[in-house]
Amino acid sequence: MSEYSWPGENGWSPAADPTAAWPKTVRVLPVGTRITGRVIGRQPFGVFLSVDGHPDAVGLARIDRMPVCLDLPTVGQRVSGEVVWHADHNHQVGVLLGEWARHEELTT
C-alpha cells in the first residue's frame, strides 16, 4: 500500500455535494475557527481532513505550513488546528495544524 492516497480511496465521501455546500461551509468555518478532525487522505503536498461536525467540509493542511522537524500525519490520525484560508476554486478549507503552529522552523 502506498503512503499516499486520496480521500475517496480511504472510504470517505462527503454527506452532500461539497460545491453546493460551499457557501455554508465558508460561513460556519470562517478563518480563525478551531477545528478537530481526522486525516482522510495524504499526498506529498499535505493532508486532507474530515472536519468534525461538518460532514460536507474538506480540510487541507498543506506541507508549506509544516515544520521541517515533523512528518505528515497518517491516514486515520485525529488532528486539531485552525482555519487559515478558503480555496473557492476547489472548495477546501485550509488548516494550520495545532502541532505545526507550535514550531517556528517552517518549510519554505
Short mmCIF file of N, CA, C and O in Angstrom, two decimals:
data_model
loop_
_atom_site.label_atom_id
_atom_site.label_comp_id
_atom_site.label_asym_id
_atom_site.label_seq_id
_atom_site.Cartn_x
_atom_site.Cartn_y
_atom_site.Cartn_z
N MET A 1 0.85 -1.18 0.00
CA MET A 1 0.00 0.00 0.00
C MET A 1 0.89 1.24 0.00
O MET A 1 1.86 1.33 0.73
N SER A 2 0.54 2.22 -0.81
CA SER A 2 1.29 3.47 -0.90
C SER A 2 1.07 4.31 0.35
O SER A 2 0.01 4.24 0.99
N GLU A 3 2.06 5.13 0.70
CA GLU A 3 1.87 6.03 1.84
C GLU A 3 0.98 7.21 1.47
O GLU A 3 0.57 7.98 2.32
N TYR A 4 0.67 7.35 0.15
CA TYR A 4 -0.16 8.45 -0.32
C TYR A 4 -1.50 7.92 -0.82
O TYR A 4 -1.57 6.85 -1.42
N SER A 5 -2.56 8.69 -0.57
CA SER A 5 -3.89 8.31 -1.03
C SER A 5 -4.77 9.54 -1.07
O SER A 5 -4.49 10.55 -0.42
N TRP A 6 -5.85 9.44 -1.83
CA TRP A 6 -6.86 10.49 -1.90
C TRP A 6 -7.98 10.15 -0.93
O TRP A 6 -8.16 8.97 -0.58
N PRO A 7 -8.76 11.14 -0.49
CA PRO A 7 -9.83 10.86 0.48
C PRO A 7 -10.77 9.73 0.08
O PRO A 7 -11.08 8.87 0.89
N GLY A 8 -11.22 9.70 -1.15
CA GLY A 8 -12.15 8.67 -1.59
C GLY A 8 -11.57 7.27 -1.55
O GLY A 8 -12.31 6.28 -1.45
N GLU A 9 -10.26 7.15 -1.60
CA GLU A 9 -9.61 5.85 -1.55
C GLU A 9 -9.63 5.26 -0.14
O GLU A 9 -9.32 4.09 0.06
N ASN A 10 -9.95 6.08 0.84
CA ASN A 10 -9.96 5.63 2.24
C ASN A 10 -11.37 5.52 2.79
O ASN A 10 -11.57 5.52 4.00
N GLY A 11 -12.36 5.46 1.88
CA GLY A 11 -13.73 5.26 2.31
C GLY A 11 -14.48 6.51 2.69
O GLY A 11 -15.65 6.45 3.06
N TRP A 12 -13.86 7.68 2.59
CA TRP A 12 -14.54 8.92 2.94
C TRP A 12 -15.28 9.47 1.74
O TRP A 12 -14.79 9.44 0.61
N SER A 13 -16.48 9.97 1.99
CA SER A 13 -17.20 10.74 0.98
C SER A 13 -18.03 11.77 1.73
O SER A 13 -18.49 11.53 2.85
N PRO A 14 -18.21 12.94 1.11
CA PRO A 14 -18.99 13.98 1.79
C PRO A 14 -20.45 13.57 1.91
O PRO A 14 -20.94 12.77 1.12
N ALA A 15 -21.13 14.14 2.89
CA ALA A 15 -22.55 13.84 3.08
C ALA A 15 -23.38 14.41 1.92
O ALA A 15 -24.39 13.86 1.55
N ALA A 16 -22.94 15.53 1.36
CA ALA A 16 -23.62 16.18 0.24
C ALA A 16 -22.56 16.67 -0.74
O ALA A 16 -21.36 16.49 -0.51
N ASP A 17 -22.97 17.31 -1.78
CA ASP A 17 -22.05 17.85 -2.78
C ASP A 17 -21.27 19.02 -2.16
O ASP A 17 -21.87 20.03 -1.78
N PRO A 18 -19.93 18.91 -2.05
CA PRO A 18 -19.14 20.00 -1.45
C PRO A 18 -19.30 21.33 -2.19
O PRO A 18 -19.25 22.38 -1.57
N THR A 19 -19.54 21.28 -3.50
CA THR A 19 -19.74 22.52 -4.26
C THR A 19 -21.01 23.23 -3.81
O THR A 19 -20.99 24.43 -3.55
N ALA A 20 -22.10 22.50 -3.69
CA ALA A 20 -23.36 23.09 -3.25
C ALA A 20 -23.29 23.53 -1.80
O ALA A 20 -23.91 24.54 -1.42
N ALA A 21 -22.53 22.81 -0.99
CA ALA A 21 -22.43 23.13 0.44
C ALA A 21 -21.40 24.23 0.73
O ALA A 21 -21.30 24.70 1.86
N TRP A 22 -20.60 24.65 -0.27
CA TRP A 22 -19.50 25.57 -0.05
C TRP A 22 -19.91 26.88 0.62
O TRP A 22 -19.24 27.30 1.58
N PRO A 23 -20.95 27.58 0.19
CA PRO A 23 -21.31 28.83 0.89
C PRO A 23 -21.55 28.63 2.38
O PRO A 23 -21.10 29.43 3.21
N LYS A 24 -22.23 27.55 2.74
CA LYS A 24 -22.47 27.26 4.16
C LYS A 24 -21.15 26.92 4.86
O LYS A 24 -20.91 27.36 5.98
N THR A 25 -20.30 26.14 4.20
CA THR A 25 -19.01 25.77 4.80
C THR A 25 -18.20 27.01 5.15
O THR A 25 -17.68 27.12 6.26
N VAL A 26 -18.11 27.95 4.23
CA VAL A 26 -17.35 29.19 4.47
C VAL A 26 -17.97 29.98 5.62
O VAL A 26 -17.27 30.54 6.46
N ARG A 27 -19.30 30.00 5.67
CA ARG A 27 -19.99 30.75 6.72
C ARG A 27 -19.78 30.14 8.11
O ARG A 27 -19.54 30.86 9.08
N VAL A 28 -19.83 28.81 8.21
CA VAL A 28 -19.74 28.18 9.54
C VAL A 28 -18.30 27.87 9.95
O VAL A 28 -18.06 27.56 11.12
N LEU A 29 -17.36 27.95 9.00
CA LEU A 29 -15.94 27.71 9.31
C LEU A 29 -15.10 28.91 8.85
O LEU A 29 -14.22 28.78 8.00
N PRO A 30 -15.35 30.09 9.42
CA PRO A 30 -14.57 31.26 9.00
C PRO A 30 -13.10 31.14 9.44
O PRO A 30 -12.77 30.34 10.34
N VAL A 31 -12.25 31.93 8.82
CA VAL A 31 -10.84 31.97 9.22
C VAL A 31 -10.77 32.26 10.72
O VAL A 31 -11.50 33.12 11.23
N GLY A 32 -9.93 31.52 11.40
CA GLY A 32 -9.78 31.65 12.85
C GLY A 32 -10.53 30.60 13.65
O GLY A 32 -10.30 30.45 14.85
N THR A 33 -11.41 29.84 13.01
CA THR A 33 -12.18 28.80 13.69
C THR A 33 -11.27 27.63 14.06
O THR A 33 -10.49 27.15 13.26
N ARG A 34 -11.37 27.19 15.30
CA ARG A 34 -10.65 25.99 15.75
C ARG A 34 -11.44 24.77 15.31
O ARG A 34 -12.67 24.73 15.46
N ILE A 35 -10.75 23.78 14.76
CA ILE A 35 -11.42 22.56 14.29
C ILE A 35 -10.68 21.33 14.80
O ILE A 35 -9.51 21.39 15.19
N THR A 36 -11.40 20.22 14.80
CA THR A 36 -10.79 18.92 15.01
C THR A 36 -11.29 18.03 13.88
O THR A 36 -12.32 18.31 13.26
N GLY A 37 -10.57 16.98 13.61
CA GLY A 37 -10.98 16.08 12.55
C GLY A 37 -10.06 14.90 12.42
O GLY A 37 -9.26 14.61 13.32
N ARG A 38 -10.18 14.23 11.29
CA ARG A 38 -9.41 13.01 11.03
C ARG A 38 -8.77 13.13 9.66
O ARG A 38 -9.37 13.64 8.72
N VAL A 39 -7.54 12.65 9.53
CA VAL A 39 -6.86 12.63 8.25
C VAL A 39 -7.53 11.59 7.37
O VAL A 39 -7.66 10.43 7.75
N ILE A 40 -7.99 12.02 6.18
CA ILE A 40 -8.71 11.13 5.26
C ILE A 40 -7.95 10.91 3.96
O ILE A 40 -8.35 10.09 3.14
N GLY A 41 -6.86 11.60 3.76
CA GLY A 41 -6.04 11.44 2.57
C GLY A 41 -4.68 12.08 2.80
O GLY A 41 -4.55 13.01 3.59
N ARG A 42 -3.70 11.56 2.10
CA ARG A 42 -2.31 12.02 2.32
C ARG A 42 -1.62 12.10 0.97
O ARG A 42 -1.63 11.14 0.20
N GLN A 43 -1.07 13.26 0.66
CA GLN A 43 -0.36 13.48 -0.59
C GLN A 43 0.97 14.17 -0.28
O GLN A 43 1.14 14.73 0.82
N PRO A 44 1.90 14.20 -1.21
CA PRO A 44 3.19 14.85 -0.96
C PRO A 44 3.04 16.34 -0.59
O PRO A 44 3.90 16.90 0.08
N PHE A 45 1.94 16.96 -0.99
CA PHE A 45 1.74 18.39 -0.73
C PHE A 45 0.97 18.67 0.56
O PHE A 45 0.82 19.82 0.96
N GLY A 46 0.46 17.63 1.25
CA GLY A 46 -0.25 17.85 2.50
C GLY A 46 -1.23 16.74 2.80
O GLY A 46 -1.22 15.69 2.16
N VAL A 47 -2.10 16.99 3.80
CA VAL A 47 -3.09 16.00 4.19
C VAL A 47 -4.49 16.59 4.10
O VAL A 47 -4.70 17.76 4.39
N PHE A 48 -5.43 15.73 3.66
CA PHE A 48 -6.84 16.10 3.61
C PHE A 48 -7.48 15.68 4.92
O PHE A 48 -7.14 14.64 5.48
N LEU A 49 -8.46 16.47 5.37
CA LEU A 49 -9.10 16.24 6.66
C LEU A 49 -10.61 16.22 6.52
O LEU A 49 -11.18 17.02 5.78
N SER A 50 -11.24 15.33 7.27
CA SER A 50 -12.68 15.48 7.51
C SER A 50 -12.77 16.37 8.74
O SER A 50 -11.94 16.28 9.65
N VAL A 51 -13.75 17.24 8.77
CA VAL A 51 -13.89 18.20 9.86
C VAL A 51 -15.07 17.77 10.73
O VAL A 51 -16.20 17.66 10.25
N ASP A 52 -14.80 17.51 12.01
CA ASP A 52 -15.85 17.09 12.94
C ASP A 52 -17.02 18.07 12.91
O ASP A 52 -16.83 19.29 12.99
N GLY A 53 -18.23 17.53 12.81
CA GLY A 53 -19.44 18.35 12.84
C GLY A 53 -19.79 19.01 11.52
O GLY A 53 -20.80 19.70 11.42
N HIS A 54 -18.96 18.81 10.49
CA HIS A 54 -19.19 19.43 9.19
C HIS A 54 -18.92 18.39 8.10
O HIS A 54 -17.88 18.41 7.45
N PRO A 55 -19.86 17.47 7.89
CA PRO A 55 -19.62 16.33 7.02
C PRO A 55 -19.42 16.66 5.54
O PRO A 55 -18.97 15.81 4.78
N ASP A 56 -19.72 17.90 5.13
CA ASP A 56 -19.51 18.29 3.74
C ASP A 56 -18.18 19.01 3.53
O ASP A 56 -17.80 19.28 2.40
N ALA A 57 -17.50 19.35 4.60
CA ALA A 57 -16.27 20.13 4.51
C ALA A 57 -15.05 19.24 4.31
O ALA A 57 -14.94 18.17 4.90
N VAL A 58 -14.14 19.71 3.46
CA VAL A 58 -12.86 19.04 3.25
C VAL A 58 -11.78 20.02 3.66
O VAL A 58 -11.69 21.14 3.14
N GLY A 59 -10.97 19.64 4.63
CA GLY A 59 -9.84 20.46 5.06
C GLY A 59 -8.58 20.03 4.35
O GLY A 59 -8.45 18.88 3.92
N LEU A 60 -7.64 20.95 4.23
CA LEU A 60 -6.33 20.64 3.68
C LEU A 60 -5.28 21.34 4.51
O LEU A 60 -5.30 22.56 4.66
N ALA A 61 -4.37 20.56 5.07
CA ALA A 61 -3.20 21.10 5.77
C ALA A 61 -2.02 20.94 4.81
O ALA A 61 -1.59 19.81 4.56
N ARG A 62 -1.56 22.05 4.24
CA ARG A 62 -0.51 22.00 3.22
C ARG A 62 0.87 21.87 3.85
O ARG A 62 1.15 22.43 4.91
N ILE A 63 1.74 21.18 3.15
CA ILE A 63 3.10 20.93 3.63
C ILE A 63 3.91 22.22 3.79
O ILE A 63 4.82 22.28 4.61
N ASP A 64 3.55 23.27 3.06
CA ASP A 64 4.30 24.52 3.20
C ASP A 64 4.06 25.19 4.55
O ASP A 64 4.76 26.11 4.92
N ARG A 65 3.11 24.66 5.32
CA ARG A 65 2.87 25.13 6.69
C ARG A 65 3.45 24.18 7.74
O ARG A 65 3.30 24.40 8.93
N MET A 66 4.07 23.08 7.27
CA MET A 66 4.57 22.05 8.18
C MET A 66 6.02 22.32 8.56
O MET A 66 6.86 22.54 7.69
N PRO A 67 6.34 22.31 9.85
CA PRO A 67 7.73 22.46 10.27
C PRO A 67 8.59 21.33 9.72
O PRO A 67 8.14 20.19 9.61
N VAL A 68 9.82 21.65 9.39
CA VAL A 68 10.73 20.66 8.80
C VAL A 68 11.06 19.52 9.76
O VAL A 68 11.46 18.45 9.33
N CYS A 69 10.86 19.72 11.05
CA CYS A 69 11.18 18.70 12.04
C CYS A 69 10.06 17.69 12.26
O CYS A 69 10.20 16.76 13.04
N LEU A 70 8.93 17.83 11.56
CA LEU A 70 7.79 16.94 11.74
C LEU A 70 7.48 16.18 10.46
O LEU A 70 7.95 16.54 9.39
N ASP A 71 6.68 15.14 10.58
CA ASP A 71 6.21 14.35 9.45
C ASP A 71 4.72 14.60 9.25
O ASP A 71 4.02 15.00 10.17
N LEU A 72 4.25 14.29 8.04
CA LEU A 72 2.81 14.36 7.78
C LEU A 72 2.08 13.38 8.67
O LEU A 72 2.55 12.25 8.87
N PRO A 73 0.93 13.77 9.20
CA PRO A 73 0.12 12.80 9.95
C PRO A 73 -0.33 11.67 9.03
O PRO A 73 -0.41 11.83 7.81
N THR A 74 -0.64 10.55 9.60
CA THR A 74 -1.06 9.38 8.83
C THR A 74 -2.58 9.36 8.66
O THR A 74 -3.32 9.98 9.44
N VAL A 75 -3.04 8.62 7.67
CA VAL A 75 -4.47 8.46 7.43
C VAL A 75 -5.10 7.84 8.68
O VAL A 75 -4.58 6.88 9.24
N GLY A 76 -6.19 8.43 9.10
CA GLY A 76 -6.90 7.95 10.29
C GLY A 76 -6.53 8.70 11.55
O GLY A 76 -7.25 8.62 12.55
N GLN A 77 -5.43 9.42 11.54
CA GLN A 77 -4.97 10.13 12.74
C GLN A 77 -5.90 11.29 13.05
O GLN A 77 -6.35 12.01 12.16
N ARG A 78 -6.21 11.48 14.34
CA ARG A 78 -7.00 12.63 14.80
C ARG A 78 -6.08 13.83 14.90
O ARG A 78 -4.95 13.71 15.39
N VAL A 79 -6.58 14.98 14.44
CA VAL A 79 -5.80 16.21 14.46
C VAL A 79 -6.69 17.37 14.87
O VAL A 79 -7.92 17.27 14.85
N SER A 80 -6.05 18.47 15.23
CA SER A 80 -6.78 19.71 15.51
C SER A 80 -5.98 20.86 14.92
O SER A 80 -4.78 20.73 14.65
N GLY A 81 -6.65 21.96 14.71
CA GLY A 81 -5.96 23.10 14.14
C GLY A 81 -6.89 24.29 14.01
O GLY A 81 -7.94 24.36 14.66
N GLU A 82 -6.50 25.20 13.13
CA GLU A 82 -7.23 26.45 12.93
C GLU A 82 -7.42 26.70 11.43
O GLU A 82 -6.49 26.50 10.64
N VAL A 83 -8.61 27.15 11.06
CA VAL A 83 -8.87 27.52 9.68
C VAL A 83 -8.05 28.76 9.35
O VAL A 83 -8.11 29.76 10.09
N VAL A 84 -7.27 28.70 8.26
CA VAL A 84 -6.41 29.83 7.88
C VAL A 84 -6.71 30.38 6.49
O VAL A 84 -6.24 31.45 6.14
N TRP A 85 -7.47 29.67 5.68
CA TRP A 85 -7.87 30.16 4.36
C TRP A 85 -9.00 29.31 3.81
O TRP A 85 -9.31 28.24 4.33
N HIS A 86 -9.62 29.83 2.75
CA HIS A 86 -10.64 29.10 2.00
C HIS A 86 -10.23 29.09 0.53
O HIS A 86 -9.83 30.13 0.00
N ALA A 87 -10.32 27.95 -0.11
CA ALA A 87 -10.00 27.83 -1.54
C ALA A 87 -11.30 27.66 -2.31
O ALA A 87 -11.84 26.55 -2.40
N ASP A 88 -11.80 28.76 -2.84
CA ASP A 88 -13.07 28.72 -3.57
C ASP A 88 -13.02 27.83 -4.80
O ASP A 88 -14.00 27.19 -5.15
N HIS A 89 -11.86 27.77 -5.46
CA HIS A 89 -11.76 27.03 -6.72
C HIS A 89 -11.91 25.51 -6.54
O HIS A 89 -12.34 24.82 -7.45
N ASN A 90 -11.54 24.98 -5.37
CA ASN A 90 -11.69 23.54 -5.17
C ASN A 90 -12.42 23.20 -3.86
O ASN A 90 -12.40 22.05 -3.43
N HIS A 91 -13.03 24.21 -3.24
CA HIS A 91 -13.91 24.02 -2.09
C HIS A 91 -13.22 23.32 -0.93
O HIS A 91 -13.74 22.37 -0.35
N GLN A 92 -12.03 23.83 -0.60
CA GLN A 92 -11.27 23.28 0.52
C GLN A 92 -11.05 24.35 1.58
O GLN A 92 -10.85 25.52 1.27
N VAL A 93 -11.04 23.90 2.82
CA VAL A 93 -10.77 24.75 3.97
C VAL A 93 -9.32 24.53 4.36
O VAL A 93 -8.93 23.40 4.69
N GLY A 94 -8.51 25.58 4.29
CA GLY A 94 -7.11 25.47 4.68
C GLY A 94 -6.96 25.45 6.19
O GLY A 94 -7.58 26.24 6.89
N VAL A 95 -6.15 24.53 6.67
CA VAL A 95 -5.98 24.34 8.12
C VAL A 95 -4.51 24.35 8.48
O VAL A 95 -3.68 23.72 7.81
N LEU A 96 -4.18 25.10 9.51
CA LEU A 96 -2.86 25.02 10.12
C LEU A 96 -3.01 24.11 11.33
O LEU A 96 -3.76 24.43 12.27
N LEU A 97 -2.37 22.96 11.29
CA LEU A 97 -2.49 22.01 12.40
C LEU A 97 -1.86 22.57 13.65
O LEU A 97 -0.81 23.23 13.60
N GLY A 98 -2.48 22.29 14.78
CA GLY A 98 -2.02 22.82 16.06
C GLY A 98 -0.58 22.42 16.37
O GLY A 98 0.20 23.24 16.84
N GLU A 99 -0.24 21.18 16.09
CA GLU A 99 1.13 20.72 16.34
C GLU A 99 2.12 21.50 15.48
O GLU A 99 3.22 21.83 15.92
N TRP A 100 1.74 21.83 14.26
CA TRP A 100 2.62 22.58 13.37
C TRP A 100 2.78 24.02 13.84
O TRP A 100 3.85 24.61 13.71
N ALA A 101 1.72 24.60 14.38
CA ALA A 101 1.74 26.00 14.81
C ALA A 101 2.68 26.23 15.99
O ALA A 101 3.14 27.35 16.21
N ARG A 102 3.00 25.17 16.72
CA ARG A 102 3.86 25.32 17.90
C ARG A 102 5.34 25.34 17.55
O ARG A 102 6.20 25.42 18.43
N HIS A 103 5.67 25.25 16.26
CA HIS A 103 7.06 25.23 15.82
C HIS A 103 7.35 26.45 14.95
O HIS A 103 6.49 26.94 14.26
N GLU A 104 8.58 26.91 14.96
CA GLU A 104 8.96 28.06 14.15
C GLU A 104 9.70 27.68 12.89
O GLU A 104 9.79 28.47 11.96
N GLU A 105 10.22 26.49 12.80
CA GLU A 105 11.05 26.12 11.65
C GLU A 105 10.20 25.57 10.51
O GLU A 105 10.19 24.40 10.19
N LEU A 106 9.42 26.47 9.87
CA LEU A 106 8.56 26.11 8.75
C LEU A 106 9.38 25.89 7.50
O LEU A 106 10.45 26.46 7.32
N THR A 107 8.85 25.06 6.59
CA THR A 107 9.50 24.88 5.30
C THR A 107 9.27 26.15 4.48
O THR A 107 8.41 26.95 4.77
N THR A 108 10.05 26.30 3.44
CA THR A 108 9.86 27.47 2.57
C THR A 108 9.43 27.06 1.20
O THR A 108 9.56 25.96 0.79
#
